[in-house]
Amino acid sequence: MADQEESFGPLHSPGGSESRELPSENKNEKQNGPTTKSPSSQTTYIQQGMEGIKVYLHERELWVKFHEVGTEMIITKAGRRMFPSFKVKVTGLNPKTKYILLMDVVPADDHRYKFADNKWSVTGKAEPAMPGRLYVHPDSPATGAHWMRQLVSFQKLKLTNNHLDPFGHIILNSMHKYQPRIHIVKADENNGFAFIAVTSYQNHKITQLKIENNPFAKGFRGSDDMELHRMSRMQSTKEYPVVPRNTVRQRVGSSQSPFSGEIQGLSSTNAISSQYSQCDSGVSSTSQDMLPQSGSFPLPHEHSQEYHCIKRKAEDDCHSSEHSYKKSYLESSSSEDDHYYRPVGYTQSLSLAGGPYRSESSQRQACMYAGAAQGAEPVPSLEDISCNTWASVSPYGSCSVTSMQPMDRLPYQHFSAHFTSGSLVSRLGCSPGTGLQSPTASLQGNEYLYHHGIPRTLSPHQYHTVHSVSIMPDWNENS
DNA sequence: TCTCACACCTC
DNA sequence: CGAGGTGTGAG
């Protein structure tokens, strides 16, 4: 590790950053320290504890070497690992705070490429983006001390071209350009709530709480005893309890559109930008870059995202995972719901990151497919990551740290979570028992990531996914 | 282009 | 050894 210091490219630094359009590479170098601060109005701000976070890409030289030629990554139906693998060194985290590290891969542009005459060129428009999936590092959640102790490796992450992939691998389109990003999410113990899905309430106390607090169950308020008895009777008999039914529909139904109602929302987004280094050191921030665009993208797409988590196994450099089991969760939510829950500020804060290139319809479709594929999966479950803060980093170029505040509403749409390893709850959740993760949080986070993490302006495209071997892109535009 | 079987490696 | 990752070449 130490020896590699030089091979690490700083990914991010605290401080706001100015928005930029240049390739991260160029800009990054220029901006190492905190640069401009973003307007507070932008909601961009540095969250407490996130200011000093820095992420360094391991073996940056190797990435550069590939980058100069036009990096390509094979994608197969079964899933293929990336090489170079993504490994980073993280510093500046609060040793005691828990964080979730995850990675996603977003479209670098909306073009389709071809390799001819020994060079890459645009051939047309990109295929609709796949549902965004997130790869949650197997060690998540873990303390800052844990993450900083050694390199954080994402080498187990796999890329696939199977739109119906049931393994939680990141789905990409061949001959399209993508950019990998790493996100650091500060676990928020306050958002860590878990729940047990049921088709009818098992605990009368819960039924009572629902009636007392859910406005749609007002009709059952009143003389409790009577009501309770009635309720319990109905439940036991499997009848269709009016109240429960609604409730059930909402909650349980969540299997499909999960927590739409329950989730908390994203918060106003706050993003911190950090700096990244593209190839060298600098990193630039993205957050701001992204934020500014607020407004540009009205909305969130409905993509489903997945969290993929693999169980860790000690090995290699760092954290890696091995066995695993996965859970997948798919949700589909109606756009109405989305609307309903979407925080006001949400739209504004969203930005592009991959957004621009995705269409809702396509997203949905993807979701559907995913759902089908996942149907086979054993136990779909939803997990969520509760968090307030995100930091996203991409190898080449950009790193951003964003923070989110808990919201009351939920903001989100569908996401699906895939975990290869233990339950997220334990992993992501902060506190078992009562709190765990609610899908909501994760969702939010995801969206957030998607929108903010990125870089459209930022960085250069990192690589092309190709099915077969090949070649080199013209990185000129970027670098 | 993509898929698949397969030899070769690493762990 | 077996499991699993990788690139290759045939189809």
Coordinates of C-alpha atoms in Angstrom, one line a residue, chain A:
Chain A
M1 CA 0.0 0.0 0.0
A2 CA 2.4 2.5 1.1
D3 CA 4.6 1.7 -1.7
Q4 CA 1.8 2.4 -3.9
E5 CA 1.3 5.8 -2.8
E6 CA 2.5 7.1 -5.9
S7 CA 0.2 5.0 -7.8
F8 CA -2.7 6.3 -6.1
G9 CA -4.5 9.2 -7.6
P10 CA -6.2 11.3 -5.2
L11 CA -9.8 11.1 -5.8
H12 CA -11.3 13.6 -3.8
S13 CA -10.9 16.3 -1.6
P14 CA -13.2 18.3 0.5
G15 CA -14.5 21.5 -0.2
G16 CA -16.9 22.6 -2.7
S17 CA -15.8 22.7 -6.1
E18 CA -16.7 24.6 -9.0
S19 CA -18.6 23.1 -11.7
R20 CA -16.6 22.3 -14.6
E21 CA -17.0 21.0 -17.9
L22 CA -13.6 20.0 -18.8
P23 CA -12.4 16.6 -18.6
S24 CA -11.6 15.7 -15.2
E25 CA -8.2 15.0 -16.1
N26 CA -7.3 18.5 -17.0
K27 CA -9.3 20.1 -14.4
N28 CA -8.3 17.8 -11.8
E29 CA -4.8 18.6 -12.0
K30 CA -5.6 22.2 -11.7
Q31 CA -7.8 21.9 -8.8
N32 CA -6.5 20.0 -6.0
G33 CA -7.6 21.8 -3.0
P34 CA -10.9 23.0 -2.3
T35 CA -11.8 25.3 -4.9
T36 CA -14.7 27.4 -5.1
K37 CA -17.4 26.9 -2.8
S38 CA -20.7 26.3 -4.2
P39 CA -23.5 28.5 -3.5
S40 CA -25.3 27.4 -0.5
S41 CA -28.4 27.8 -2.4
Q42 CA -27.4 24.9 -4.4
T43 CA -27.8 22.7 -1.5
T44 CA -24.3 21.7 -2.0
Y45 CA -22.5 21.7 1.1
I46 CA -20.1 19.7 2.9
Q47 CA -21.5 17.5 5.3
Q48 CA -20.0 17.2 8.6
G49 CA -17.3 14.6 8.6
M50 CA -17.1 14.3 4.9
E51 CA -14.9 17.3 4.3
G52 CA -11.7 15.5 4.7
I53 CA -12.4 12.3 2.9
K54 CA -10.0 11.5 0.2
V55 CA -10.0 8.5 -2.1
Y56 CA -7.0 7.3 -4.0
L57 CA -7.2 5.0 -6.9
H58 CA -4.9 2.1 -6.5
E59 CA -2.6 1.3 -9.4
R60 CA -3.5 4.4 -11.2
E61 CA -0.7 4.0 -13.5
L62 CA -2.2 0.8 -14.8
W63 CA -5.5 2.5 -15.3
V64 CA -3.7 5.2 -17.2
K65 CA -1.9 2.8 -19.3
F66 CA -5.2 1.2 -20.4
H67 CA -6.9 4.6 -20.6
E68 CA -4.3 5.8 -23.1
V69 CA -5.2 2.9 -25.4
G70 CA -8.9 3.0 -24.7
T71 CA -9.9 0.7 -21.9
E72 CA -12.2 -2.1 -22.7
M73 CA -13.9 -4.5 -20.3
I74 CA -15.4 -7.8 -21.4
I75 CA -19.0 -8.3 -20.4
T76 CA -20.5 -11.8 -20.5
K77 CA -23.7 -13.4 -19.7
A78 CA -22.3 -15.0 -16.6
G79 CA -20.6 -11.8 -15.5
R80 CA -16.9 -10.8 -15.9
R81 CA -14.7 -9.1 -13.5
M82 CA -13.0 -5.8 -14.4
F83 CA -9.4 -5.6 -15.0
P84 CA -7.8 -3.5 -13.8
S85 CA -9.9 -4.0 -10.8
F86 CA -11.1 -1.1 -8.8
K87 CA -9.2 -0.6 -5.6
V88 CA -9.0 2.5 -3.6
K89 CA -7.4 3.8 -0.6
V90 CA -9.6 6.0 1.6
T91 CA -8.6 8.5 4.1
G92 CA -10.3 11.1 6.1
L93 CA -13.2 9.1 7.4
N94 CA -14.3 9.2 10.9
P95 CA -12.8 6.1 12.4
K96 CA -15.8 5.3 14.4
T97 CA -18.5 6.3 12.0
K98 CA -20.0 3.6 9.8
Y99 CA -19.9 3.9 6.1
I100 CA -21.2 1.9 3.2
L101 CA -19.0 1.8 0.2
L102 CA -20.5 1.0 -3.1
M103 CA -19.8 1.2 -6.7
D104 CA -21.8 1.7 -9.8
V105 CA -21.1 2.2 -13.4
V106 CA -22.9 4.9 -15.3
P107 CA -23.1 5.7 -19.0
A108 CA -20.4 8.1 -20.0
D109 CA -22.4 9.4 -22.9
D110 CA -25.3 8.4 -25.1
H111 CA -23.4 7.0 -28.0
R112 CA -22.8 3.6 -29.4
Y113 CA -19.3 2.9 -30.6
K114 CA -17.6 0.8 -33.2
F115 CA -14.1 -0.1 -33.6
A116 CA -12.8 0.2 -37.1
D117 CA -9.6 1.3 -38.7
N118 CA -8.0 0.6 -35.5
K119 CA -9.9 3.2 -33.6
W120 CA -13.1 3.8 -31.9
S121 CA -15.8 6.0 -33.3
V122 CA -19.4 6.8 -32.7
T123 CA -21.8 4.8 -34.7
G124 CA -25.1 5.8 -33.4
K125 CA -27.2 6.4 -30.4
A126 CA -26.7 4.4 -27.2
E127 CA -29.2 1.7 -26.3
P128 CA -31.4 2.6 -23.4
A129 CA -29.5 2.4 -20.2
M130 CA -29.9 -0.7 -18.2
P131 CA -31.4 -0.3 -14.8
G132 CA -28.7 1.0 -12.7
R133 CA -27.3 -1.4 -10.3
L134 CA -25.1 -0.8 -7.4
Y135 CA -22.4 -3.1 -6.1
V136 CA -22.2 -2.7 -2.4
H137 CA -18.9 -3.6 -1.0
P138 CA -19.1 -6.8 1.0
D139 CA -17.7 -5.2 4.0
S140 CA -20.4 -2.7 4.2
P141 CA -21.3 -1.3 6.5
A142 CA -18.1 -0.9 8.3
T143 CA -16.3 1.8 10.4
G144 CA -14.2 4.4 8.9
A145 CA -11.3 2.8 10.6
H146 CA -12.0 -0.4 8.8
W147 CA -12.2 1.2 5.4
M148 CA -9.0 3.1 6.0
R149 CA -7.1 0.2 7.3
Q150 CA -6.4 -1.2 3.9
L151 CA -7.2 -1.0 0.3
V152 CA -10.9 -1.3 -0.5
S153 CA -11.2 -3.6 -3.4
F154 CA -14.1 -3.9 -5.7
Q155 CA -12.5 -6.6 -7.7
K156 CA -15.4 -9.0 -7.2
L157 CA -17.7 -6.8 -9.0
K158 CA -18.9 -8.3 -12.3
L159 CA -20.1 -6.8 -15.4
T160 CA -22.8 -8.5 -17.5
N161 CA -24.6 -8.0 -20.7
N162 CA -27.6 -10.0 -19.6
H163 CA -30.4 -7.7 -19.1
L164 CA -32.1 -10.3 -17.1
D165 CA -29.2 -11.0 -14.9
P166 CA -30.3 -12.6 -11.7
F167 CA -27.0 -12.3 -9.9
G168 CA -27.0 -8.7 -9.2
H169 CA -24.1 -8.0 -11.6
I170 CA -23.8 -4.7 -13.2
I171 CA -25.6 -4.7 -16.5
L172 CA -24.0 -2.9 -19.4
N173 CA -24.5 -2.7 -23.1
S174 CA -21.7 -3.8 -25.3
M175 CA -19.9 -1.2 -27.3
H176 CA -21.0 1.6 -25.0
K177 CA -18.8 3.8 -22.9
Y178 CA -19.2 3.7 -19.1
Q179 CA -17.6 5.2 -16.1
P180 CA -17.2 3.4 -12.8
R181 CA -17.8 5.3 -9.7
I182 CA -17.3 4.6 -6.0
H183 CA -19.6 6.0 -3.4
I184 CA -19.1 6.4 0.2
V185 CA -22.2 6.5 2.2
K186 CA -22.3 7.5 5.8
A187 CA -24.5 5.2 7.5
D188 CA -27.2 6.9 9.4
E189 CA -28.2 5.0 12.4
N190 CA -31.3 7.0 12.5
N191 CA -32.5 5.6 9.4
G192 CA -31.8 2.1 10.1
F193 CA -35.2 0.5 10.5
A194 CA -36.1 -2.9 9.4
F195 CA -39.4 -4.6 9.2
I196 CA -40.7 -8.1 8.6
A197 CA -42.9 -8.6 5.7
V198 CA -46.1 -10.3 6.5
T199 CA -49.4 -11.0 4.7
S200 CA -51.3 -10.2 7.9
Y201 CA -50.1 -8.7 11.1
Q202 CA -48.8 -11.1 13.6
N203 CA -48.5 -8.8 16.5
H204 CA -51.6 -7.0 17.7
K205 CA -49.5 -4.2 19.0
I206 CA -48.5 -3.4 15.5
T207 CA -52.0 -3.5 14.3
Q208 CA -52.9 -1.1 17.0
L209 CA -50.1 1.2 16.1
K210 CA -51.0 1.2 12.5
I211 CA -54.6 2.1 13.3
E212 CA -53.5 4.8 15.6
N213 CA -51.0 6.3 13.2
N214 CA -52.1 5.6 9.7
P215 CA -54.6 8.1 8.6
F216 CA -56.2 5.6 6.3
A217 CA -57.0 3.4 9.3
K218 CA -58.9 6.1 11.1
G219 CA -62.0 4.2 10.8
F220 CA -60.7 1.7 13.1
R221 CA -59.8 4.1 15.8
G222 CA -62.1 4.5 18.7
S223 CA -62.9 1.9 21.2
D224 CA -59.8 0.1 20.9
D225 CA -60.7 -3.1 22.4
M226 CA -63.5 -3.8 20.2
E227 CA -61.5 -2.8 17.2
L228 CA -58.6 -4.7 18.2
H229 CA -60.6 -7.8 18.7
R230 CA -62.2 -7.4 15.5
M231 CA -59.0 -6.9 13.8
S232 CA -57.3 -9.8 15.3
R233 CA -60.2 -12.0 14.5
M234 CA -60.2 -11.0 11.0
Q235 CA -56.6 -11.6 10.6
S236 CA -56.7 -14.9 12.1
T237 CA -59.5 -16.0 9.9
K238 CA -57.7 -14.7 6.9
E239 CA -60.5 -12.5 6.0
Y240 CA -60.1 -9.3 4.3
P241 CA -59.7 -6.9 7.1
V242 CA -60.3 -3.6 5.7
V243 CA -57.6 -1.9 7.4
P244 CA -55.1 -4.4 7.3
R245 CA -55.7 -4.9 3.7
N246 CA -54.8 -1.5 2.9
T247 CA -51.9 -1.6 5.0
V248 CA -50.8 -4.9 3.7
R249 CA -51.2 -3.7 0.3
Q250 CA -49.0 -0.9 1.0
R251 CA -46.4 -2.6 2.9
V252 CA -46.4 -6.0 1.7
G253 CA -47.1 -5.0 -1.6
S254 CA -44.0 -3.4 -1.3
S255 CA -42.5 -6.4 -2.6
Q256 CA -43.2 -4.7 -5.6
S257 CA -43.1 -1.2 -4.9
P258 CA -41.7 -1.3 -1.8
F259 CA -41.3 1.3 0.3
S260 CA -42.4 3.9 -1.7
G261 CA -44.4 5.1 0.9
E262 CA -42.3 4.5 3.7
I263 CA -39.1 5.6 2.7
Q264 CA -37.6 8.6 3.8
G265 CA -36.4 10.7 1.3
L266 CA -33.5 12.0 0.1
S267 CA -32.6 14.9 1.4
S268 CA -32.0 17.9 0.2
T269 CA -29.2 17.2 -1.4
N270 CA -26.1 18.3 -0.3
A271 CA -23.2 17.5 -2.1
I272 CA -19.8 18.0 -1.4
S273 CA -17.5 17.8 -4.0
S274 CA -14.4 16.4 -3.8
Q275 CA -11.6 16.2 -5.9
Y276 CA -10.5 13.5 -7.7
S277 CA -7.8 12.8 -9.6
Q278 CA -8.1 11.5 -12.7
C279 CA -5.1 10.2 -13.5
D280 CA -3.0 12.2 -11.4
S281 CA -4.0 13.7 -8.7
G282 CA -6.5 15.7 -8.7
V283 CA -9.7 15.1 -8.4
S284 CA -12.3 17.1 -9.0
S285 CA -15.3 17.4 -7.6
T286 CA -18.3 16.5 -8.9
S287 CA -20.8 17.3 -6.7
Q288 CA -21.1 20.6 -7.7
D289 CA -20.7 19.8 -11.1
M290 CA -23.7 17.8 -10.8
L291 CA -25.8 20.0 -8.8
P292 CA -25.7 22.9 -10.9
Q293 CA -27.5 21.1 -13.4
S294 CA -30.3 20.8 -11.2
G295 CA -33.2 21.3 -13.2
S296 CA -31.8 19.8 -16.1
F297 CA -33.1 16.6 -15.3
P298 CA -36.5 16.6 -14.1
L299 CA -36.6 13.5 -12.9
P300 CA -35.6 10.5 -11.8
H301 CA -36.0 7.8 -13.8
E302 CA -37.3 4.9 -12.7
H303 CA -34.7 2.6 -12.8
S304 CA -34.3 -0.1 -10.5
Q305 CA -31.1 -0.3 -8.9
E306 CA -29.5 -3.1 -7.2
Y307 CA -27.2 -3.5 -4.5
H308 CA -25.0 -6.3 -4.7
C309 CA -23.2 -7.5 -1.9
I310 CA -20.9 -10.3 -1.5
K311 CA -19.8 -11.8 1.6
R312 CA -16.4 -10.9 2.5
K313 CA -13.6 -13.1 2.7
A314 CA -10.3 -12.1 3.6
E315 CA -8.1 -12.2 0.8
D316 CA -6.2 -10.2 -1.6
D317 CA -5.5 -6.9 -0.7
C318 CA -8.4 -6.1 1.0
H319 CA -11.8 -6.9 1.6
S320 CA -13.2 -9.3 -0.6
S321 CA -15.9 -11.5 -0.5
E322 CA -16.6 -14.9 -1.2
H323 CA -19.5 -16.7 -0.6
S324 CA -22.5 -15.4 -0.9
Y325 CA -25.9 -15.6 -1.1
K326 CA -27.8 -13.1 -2.6
K327 CA -31.0 -11.4 -2.1
S328 CA -32.6 -9.5 -4.6
Y329 CA -35.3 -7.2 -4.5
L330 CA -37.2 -5.6 -7.1
E331 CA -39.6 -2.9 -6.9
S332 CA -41.7 -1.3 -9.3
S333 CA -43.4 1.7 -8.4
S334 CA -45.9 3.7 -10.2
S335 CA -44.9 6.9 -11.4
E336 CA -47.6 8.4 -9.4
D337 CA -46.1 7.2 -6.3
D338 CA -42.9 8.6 -7.3
H339 CA -44.4 11.9 -7.8
Y340 CA -46.2 11.8 -4.7
Y341 CA -43.2 11.1 -2.7
R342 CA -40.7 13.0 -4.4
P343 CA -39.3 15.7 -2.4
V344 CA -39.6 19.0 -3.7
G345 CA -36.0 19.7 -3.7
Y346 CA -35.3 16.5 -5.2
T347 CA -35.8 17.5 -8.7
Q348 CA -33.6 20.3 -8.4
S349 CA -30.8 18.6 -7.0
L350 CA -30.8 15.8 -9.4
S351 CA -28.3 16.0 -11.9
L352 CA -27.2 14.0 -14.5
A353 CA -25.1 11.5 -13.9
G354 CA -26.4 9.0 -15.9
G355 CA -29.6 10.5 -16.0
P356 CA -29.5 12.1 -19.2
Y357 CA -29.1 8.9 -21.0
R358 CA -31.8 7.0 -19.6
S359 CA -35.4 6.9 -20.5
E360 CA -38.0 6.0 -18.1
S361 CA -39.6 3.6 -20.3
S362 CA -36.5 1.8 -20.8
Q363 CA -35.9 1.9 -17.2
R364 CA -39.1 0.3 -16.5
Q365 CA -38.7 -2.3 -18.9
A366 CA -35.5 -3.1 -17.5
C367 CA -37.1 -3.3 -14.2
M368 CA -39.6 -5.7 -15.4
Y369 CA -37.1 -7.9 -16.9
A370 CA -35.1 -7.8 -13.8
G371 CA -38.2 -8.7 -11.9
A372 CA -38.8 -11.7 -14.0
A373 CA -35.4 -12.9 -13.7
Q374 CA -35.4 -12.4 -10.1
G375 CA -38.5 -14.1 -9.6
A376 CA -36.6 -17.2 -9.6
E377 CA -34.5 -16.0 -6.8
P378 CA -35.1 -17.4 -3.5
V379 CA -35.9 -14.7 -1.3
P380 CA -36.2 -11.4 -2.5
S381 CA -35.6 -8.9 0.1
L382 CA -35.1 -5.3 0.2
E383 CA -32.4 -3.8 2.0
D384 CA -31.6 -0.4 2.4
I385 CA -28.8 1.6 3.1
S386 CA -29.4 4.3 5.4
C387 CA -27.2 7.0 5.0
N388 CA -26.7 10.6 4.9
T389 CA -23.7 11.1 3.1
W390 CA -22.3 9.9 -0.1
A391 CA -19.0 10.3 -1.7
S392 CA -18.6 9.2 -5.1
V393 CA -15.5 8.6 -6.9
S394 CA -14.6 7.5 -10.2
P395 CA -11.3 6.3 -11.2
Y396 CA -10.6 8.7 -13.6
G397 CA -12.0 11.5 -12.8
S398 CA -14.2 12.3 -10.4
C399 CA -15.0 12.0 -7.0
S400 CA -17.8 13.6 -5.2
V401 CA -19.1 13.5 -1.8
T402 CA -22.6 14.2 -1.2
S403 CA -24.6 14.1 1.9
M404 CA -28.2 13.6 2.3
Q405 CA -30.4 14.3 5.1
P406 CA -33.1 12.1 6.2
M407 CA -36.4 13.1 4.9
D408 CA -39.7 12.2 5.8
R409 CA -40.8 11.3 2.5
L410 CA -39.6 9.1 0.3
P411 CA -38.3 9.8 -2.6
Y412 CA -37.8 7.0 -4.3
Q413 CA -38.6 4.8 -6.9
H414 CA -37.7 1.4 -7.5
F415 CA -34.6 -0.1 -6.7
S416 CA -33.8 -3.5 -6.4
A417 CA -31.2 -4.8 -4.2
H418 CA -29.0 -7.7 -4.7
F419 CA -26.8 -9.0 -2.1
T420 CA -24.7 -11.8 -2.4
S421 CA -23.9 -11.9 1.1
G422 CA -25.4 -11.8 4.3
S423 CA -28.4 -9.8 4.9
L424 CA -28.0 -6.3 4.3
V425 CA -29.7 -5.6 7.3
S426 CA -26.9 -6.7 9.3
R427 CA -24.6 -5.2 6.9
L428 CA -26.1 -2.1 5.9
G429 CA -28.3 -1.6 8.7
C430 CA -26.9 0.2 11.4
S431 CA -28.5 -1.1 14.3
P432 CA -30.2 -4.3 14.2
G433 CA -33.0 -4.8 16.2
T434 CA -34.9 -1.8 15.7
G435 CA -33.3 -0.2 13.1
L436 CA -32.1 -1.4 10.0
Q437 CA -32.2 -0.4 6.9
S438 CA -35.2 0.5 5.2
P439 CA -35.2 0.2 1.7
T440 CA -36.0 3.6 1.4
A441 CA -32.9 4.9 2.4
S442 CA -31.1 2.9 0.0
L443 CA -33.2 3.9 -2.7
Q444 CA -32.6 7.4 -2.1
G445 CA -29.2 6.9 -1.9
N446 CA -29.1 5.3 -5.1
E447 CA -30.9 7.8 -6.9
Y448 CA -28.9 10.3 -5.4
L449 CA -25.9 8.6 -6.6
Y450 CA -27.1 8.3 -9.9
H451 CA -28.0 11.8 -10.3
H452 CA -25.3 13.4 -8.5
G453 CA -22.5 11.2 -8.7
I454 CA -21.8 11.9 -11.8
P455 CA -20.0 13.3 -14.1
R456 CA -21.2 13.9 -17.2
T457 CA -19.1 16.8 -17.4
L458 CA -16.6 15.4 -15.5
S459 CA -14.9 12.7 -16.6
P460 CA -13.7 11.1 -19.4
H461 CA -15.1 8.0 -20.3
Q462 CA -13.5 5.3 -18.6
Y463 CA -13.9 2.4 -20.8
H464 CA -15.9 0.6 -23.3
T465 CA -17.5 -2.6 -22.6
V466 CA -17.1 -5.0 -25.3
H467 CA -18.0 -8.4 -25.8
S468 CA -15.0 -9.4 -27.4
V469 CA -11.7 -8.1 -27.5
S470 CA -10.8 -5.1 -28.9
I471 CA -9.5 -1.9 -29.0
M472 CA -9.1 1.6 -28.3
P473 CA -11.3 4.5 -28.2
D474 CA -10.5 7.9 -28.9
W475 CA -9.9 9.4 -25.6
N476 CA -8.9 12.5 -27.2
E477 CA -12.0 14.2 -26.3
N478 CA -11.5 13.4 -22.8
S479 CA -8.0 13.6 -22.3

